[in-house]
Short mmCIF file of C-alpha atoms in Angstrom, two decimals:
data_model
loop_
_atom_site.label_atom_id
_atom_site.label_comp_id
_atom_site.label_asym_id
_atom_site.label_seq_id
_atom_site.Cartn_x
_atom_site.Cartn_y
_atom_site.Cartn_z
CA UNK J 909 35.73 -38.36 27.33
CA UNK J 910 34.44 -35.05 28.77
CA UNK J 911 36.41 -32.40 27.28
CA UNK J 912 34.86 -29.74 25.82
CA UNK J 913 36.72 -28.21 22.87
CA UNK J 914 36.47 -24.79 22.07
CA UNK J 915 37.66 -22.54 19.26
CA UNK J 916 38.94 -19.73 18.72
CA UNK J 917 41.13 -18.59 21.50
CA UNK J 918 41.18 -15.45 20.60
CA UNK J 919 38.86 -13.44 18.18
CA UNK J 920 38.56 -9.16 16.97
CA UNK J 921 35.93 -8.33 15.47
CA UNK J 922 34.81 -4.78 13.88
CA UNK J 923 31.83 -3.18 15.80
CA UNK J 924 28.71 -4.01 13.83
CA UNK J 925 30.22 -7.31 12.67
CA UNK J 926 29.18 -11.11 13.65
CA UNK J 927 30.93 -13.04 16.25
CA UNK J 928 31.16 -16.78 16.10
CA UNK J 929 32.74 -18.83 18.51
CA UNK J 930 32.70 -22.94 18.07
CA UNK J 931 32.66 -25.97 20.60
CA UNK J 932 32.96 -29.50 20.35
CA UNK J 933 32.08 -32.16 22.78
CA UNK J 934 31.96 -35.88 23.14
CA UNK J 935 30.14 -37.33 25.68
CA UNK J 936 26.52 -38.03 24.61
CA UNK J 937 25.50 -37.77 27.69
CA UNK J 938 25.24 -33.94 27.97
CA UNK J 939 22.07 -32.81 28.00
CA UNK J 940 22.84 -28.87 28.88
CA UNK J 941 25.07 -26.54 26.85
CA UNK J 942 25.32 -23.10 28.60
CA UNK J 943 27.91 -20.32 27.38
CA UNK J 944 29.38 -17.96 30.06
CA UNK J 945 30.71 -14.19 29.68
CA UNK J 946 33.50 -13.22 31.45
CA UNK J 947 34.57 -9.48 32.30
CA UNK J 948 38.14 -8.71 33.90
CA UNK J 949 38.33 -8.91 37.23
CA UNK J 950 34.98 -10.64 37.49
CA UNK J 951 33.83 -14.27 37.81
CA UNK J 952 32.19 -15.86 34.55
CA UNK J 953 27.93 -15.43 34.37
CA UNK J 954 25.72 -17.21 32.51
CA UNK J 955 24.70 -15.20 29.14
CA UNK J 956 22.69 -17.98 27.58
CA UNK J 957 21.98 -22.06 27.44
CA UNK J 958 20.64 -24.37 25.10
CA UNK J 959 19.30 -28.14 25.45
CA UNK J 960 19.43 -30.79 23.54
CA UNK J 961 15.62 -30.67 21.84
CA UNK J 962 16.14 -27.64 19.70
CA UNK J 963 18.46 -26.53 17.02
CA UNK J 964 18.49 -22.62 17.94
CA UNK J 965 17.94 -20.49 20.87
CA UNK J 966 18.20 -16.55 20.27
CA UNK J 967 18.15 -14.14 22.71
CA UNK J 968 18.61 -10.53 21.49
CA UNK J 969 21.86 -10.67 19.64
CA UNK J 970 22.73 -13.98 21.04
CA UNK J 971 21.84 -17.16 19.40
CA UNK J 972 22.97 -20.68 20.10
CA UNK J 973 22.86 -22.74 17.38
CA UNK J 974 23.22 -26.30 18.17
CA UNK J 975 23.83 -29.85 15.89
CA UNK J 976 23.34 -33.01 17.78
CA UNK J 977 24.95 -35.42 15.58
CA UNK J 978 27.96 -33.38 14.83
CA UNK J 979 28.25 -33.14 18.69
CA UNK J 980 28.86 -29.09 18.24
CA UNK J 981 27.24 -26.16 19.15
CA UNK J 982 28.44 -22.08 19.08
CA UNK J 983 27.83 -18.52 19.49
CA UNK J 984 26.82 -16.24 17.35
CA UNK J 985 27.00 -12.58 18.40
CA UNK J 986 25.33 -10.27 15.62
CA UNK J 987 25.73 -6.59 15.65
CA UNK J 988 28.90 -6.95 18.04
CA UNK J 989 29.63 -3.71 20.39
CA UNK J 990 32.57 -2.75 22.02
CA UNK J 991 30.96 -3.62 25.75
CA UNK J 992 31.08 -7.25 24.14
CA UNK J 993 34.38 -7.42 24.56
CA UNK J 994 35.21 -10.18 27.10
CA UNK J 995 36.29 -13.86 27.36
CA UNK J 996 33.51 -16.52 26.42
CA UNK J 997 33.10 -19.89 27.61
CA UNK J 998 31.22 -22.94 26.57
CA UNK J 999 30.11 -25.80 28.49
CA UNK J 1000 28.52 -29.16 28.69
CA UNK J 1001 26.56 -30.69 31.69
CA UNK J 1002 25.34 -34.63 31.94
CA UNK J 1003 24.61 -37.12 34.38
CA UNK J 1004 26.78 -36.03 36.62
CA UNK J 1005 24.43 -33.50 37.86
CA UNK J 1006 24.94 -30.03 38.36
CA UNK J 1007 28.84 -30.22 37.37
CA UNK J 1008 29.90 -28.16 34.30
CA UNK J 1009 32.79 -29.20 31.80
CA UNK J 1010 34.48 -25.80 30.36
CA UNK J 1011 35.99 -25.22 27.28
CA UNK J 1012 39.11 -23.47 27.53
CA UNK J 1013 37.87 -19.91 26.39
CA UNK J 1014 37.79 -17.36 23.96
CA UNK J 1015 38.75 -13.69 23.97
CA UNK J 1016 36.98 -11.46 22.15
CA UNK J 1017 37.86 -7.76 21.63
CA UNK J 1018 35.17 -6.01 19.67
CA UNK J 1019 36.91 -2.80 17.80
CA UNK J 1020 35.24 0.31 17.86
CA UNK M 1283 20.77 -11.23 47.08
CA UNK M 1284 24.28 -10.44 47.94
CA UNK M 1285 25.13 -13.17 45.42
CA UNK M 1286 28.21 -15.52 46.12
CA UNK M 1287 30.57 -14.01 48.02
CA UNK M 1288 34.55 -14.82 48.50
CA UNK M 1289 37.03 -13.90 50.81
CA UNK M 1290 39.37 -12.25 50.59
CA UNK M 1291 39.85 -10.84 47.13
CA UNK M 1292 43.24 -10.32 46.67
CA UNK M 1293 46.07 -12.38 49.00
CA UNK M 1294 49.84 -12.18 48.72
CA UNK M 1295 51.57 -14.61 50.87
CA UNK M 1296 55.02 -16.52 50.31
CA UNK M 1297 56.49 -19.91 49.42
CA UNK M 1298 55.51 -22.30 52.37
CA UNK M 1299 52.57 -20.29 53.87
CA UNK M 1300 49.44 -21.57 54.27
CA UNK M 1301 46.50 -19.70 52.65
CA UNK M 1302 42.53 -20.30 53.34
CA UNK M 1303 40.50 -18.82 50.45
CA UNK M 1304 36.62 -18.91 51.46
CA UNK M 1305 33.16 -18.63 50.06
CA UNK M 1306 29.74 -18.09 50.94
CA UNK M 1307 27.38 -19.68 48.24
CA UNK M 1308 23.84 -18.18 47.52
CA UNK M 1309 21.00 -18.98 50.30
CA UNK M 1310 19.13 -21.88 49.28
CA UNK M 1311 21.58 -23.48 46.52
CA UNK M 1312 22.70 -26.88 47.90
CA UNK M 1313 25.55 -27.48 45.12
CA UNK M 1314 29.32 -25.52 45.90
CA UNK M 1315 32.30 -25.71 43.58
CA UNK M 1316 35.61 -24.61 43.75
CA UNK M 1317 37.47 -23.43 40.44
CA UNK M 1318 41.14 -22.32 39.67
CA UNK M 1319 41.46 -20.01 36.57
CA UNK M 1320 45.02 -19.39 34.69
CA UNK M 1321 46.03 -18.35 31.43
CA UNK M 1322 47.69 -21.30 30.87
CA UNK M 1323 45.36 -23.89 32.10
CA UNK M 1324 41.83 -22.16 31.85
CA UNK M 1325 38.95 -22.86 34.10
CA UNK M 1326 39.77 -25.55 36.37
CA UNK M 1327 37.16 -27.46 38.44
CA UNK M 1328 38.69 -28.45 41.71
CA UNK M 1329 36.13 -29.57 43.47
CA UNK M 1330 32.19 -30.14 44.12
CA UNK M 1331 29.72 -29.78 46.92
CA UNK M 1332 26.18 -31.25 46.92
CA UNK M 1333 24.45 -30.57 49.82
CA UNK M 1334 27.70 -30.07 52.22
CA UNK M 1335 29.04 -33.62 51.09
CA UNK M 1336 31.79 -33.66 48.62
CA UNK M 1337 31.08 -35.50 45.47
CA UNK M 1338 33.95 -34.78 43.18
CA UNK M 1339 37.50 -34.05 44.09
CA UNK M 1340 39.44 -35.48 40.83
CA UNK M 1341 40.17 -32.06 40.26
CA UNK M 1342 42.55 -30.84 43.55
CA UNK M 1343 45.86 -30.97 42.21
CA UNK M 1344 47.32 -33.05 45.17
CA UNK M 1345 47.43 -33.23 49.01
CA UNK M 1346 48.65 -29.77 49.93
CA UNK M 1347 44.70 -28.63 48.70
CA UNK M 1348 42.05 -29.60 51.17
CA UNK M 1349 38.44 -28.22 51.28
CA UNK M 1350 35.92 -28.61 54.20
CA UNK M 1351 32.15 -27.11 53.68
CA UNK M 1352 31.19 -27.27 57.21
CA UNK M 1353 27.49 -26.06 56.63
CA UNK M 1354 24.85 -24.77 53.77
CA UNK M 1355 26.17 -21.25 54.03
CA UNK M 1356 30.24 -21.42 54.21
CA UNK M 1357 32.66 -23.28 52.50
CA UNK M 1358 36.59 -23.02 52.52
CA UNK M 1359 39.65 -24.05 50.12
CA UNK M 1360 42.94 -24.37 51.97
CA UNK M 1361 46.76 -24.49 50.30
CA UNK M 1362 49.84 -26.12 52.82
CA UNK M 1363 52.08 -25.09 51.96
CA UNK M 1364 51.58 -22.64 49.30
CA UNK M 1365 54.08 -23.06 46.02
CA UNK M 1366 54.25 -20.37 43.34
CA UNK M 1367 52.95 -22.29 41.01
CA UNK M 1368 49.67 -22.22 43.10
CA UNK M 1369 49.33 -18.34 41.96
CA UNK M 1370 46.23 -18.18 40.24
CA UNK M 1371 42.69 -16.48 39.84
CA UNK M 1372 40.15 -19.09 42.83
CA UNK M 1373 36.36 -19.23 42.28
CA UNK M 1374 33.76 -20.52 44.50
CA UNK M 1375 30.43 -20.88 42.33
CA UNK M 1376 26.91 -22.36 43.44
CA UNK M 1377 24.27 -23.67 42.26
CA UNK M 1378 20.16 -25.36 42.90
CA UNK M 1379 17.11 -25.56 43.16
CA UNK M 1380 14.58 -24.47 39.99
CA UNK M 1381 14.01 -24.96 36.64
CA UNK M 1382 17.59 -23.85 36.39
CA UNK M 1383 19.28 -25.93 38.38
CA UNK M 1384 22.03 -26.65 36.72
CA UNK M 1385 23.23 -22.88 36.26
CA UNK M 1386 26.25 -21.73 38.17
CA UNK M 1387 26.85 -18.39 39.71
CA UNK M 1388 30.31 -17.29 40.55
CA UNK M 1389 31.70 -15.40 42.98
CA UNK M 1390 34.20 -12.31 42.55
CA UNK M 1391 37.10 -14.95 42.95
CA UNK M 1392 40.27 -14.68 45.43
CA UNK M 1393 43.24 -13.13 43.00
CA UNK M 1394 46.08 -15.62 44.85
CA UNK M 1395 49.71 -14.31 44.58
CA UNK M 1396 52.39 -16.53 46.06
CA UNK M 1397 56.07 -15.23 46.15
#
């Protein structure tokens, strides 16, 4: 199976708050979890990855936390700004190379 | 680096025509895929380059797709004929080489209208 479930769809959150956005996977095989940011009119761009060996990756106010035997990793956005406000998107990488497996997105409007 | 670029950006065409979105990937990345975003259906994967040879094509939705990557540096998706249903937001990403290989950088994407 190489869905990659992802949840919410959408998501508004207050400026200052936390965002959280969840994914699910089930092939065992992936080894790369990336999340992408996606502005209107523009393609998606990498905003931050995790593998497999740790629990946590932070980068400013983006953290991956990830939990191998649940199969699940997410996003957590802390102090969330307005210029956050675009459409998120997990994925999962394996053996099959460089190919990525999307989830299907989540839109996030960050209230001023 | 003028990143990945995609021509054109925005095409309007009608029922029947045939429409030939194309990409040039990032110099040096050996790895070229084709997406298809919608509301309804997301981020679709269409299909995959590595190294000019096509590796995965599950995704094109049936015969009237057809993608060539003739060389490194240019890569094309063509639709005949086009159906409405083929409207949609196409992306040509690409991807190689370094630690990072496995991250993908997208184009602007090809805004596809068909009437």
């Amino acid at each position: 199976q190489q869905q990659v479930k992802q949840s919410p769809q959408s998501l508004i959150v207050q400026k200052g708050g936390i965002s959280i956005i969840n994914c699910a996977y089930e092939n065992t095989a992936f080894d790369y979890f990336p999340w992408y940011q996606q502005f209107p009119g523009k393609g998606p761009a990498l905003l931050i990855a995790i593998r497999p060996d740790v629990s946590e990756k932070k980068e400013g106010r983006f953290t991956i936390s990830f939990n191998k035997s649940a199969k699940q990793f997410s996003l957590h956005i802390m102090d969330s700004q307005p210029g956050d406000s675009a459409t998120y998107f997990c994925a999962a990488s394996g053996n099959a190379g460089n190919m990525l497996t999307f989830g299907g997105g989540t839109r996030l409007m960050v209230k001023p | 680096d003028a990143g990945v670029i995609q021509s054109p950006r925005h095409e309007v065409t009608e029922m029947g025509q045939e429409v030939t979105l194309r990409c040039k990937p990032i110099s040096g990345h050996n790895s070229l895929f084709w997406y298809r975003q919608t509301m309804m259906r997301g981020l679709e994967l269409l299909i995959y380059f590595n190294n000019n040879v096509p590796i995965d094509d599950s995704g094109m939705p049936e015969d009237r797709f057809s993608a060539k990557m003739p060389n490194a540096s240019f890569s094309t998706l063509k639709i005949q004929p086009s159906e409405p249903r083929d409207s949609a937001v196409y992306f040509c990403a690409s991807s190689g080489g370094g630690a990072t290989y496995n991250e993908q950088f997208f184009g602007p994407g090809t805004r596809l209208t068909v009437l």
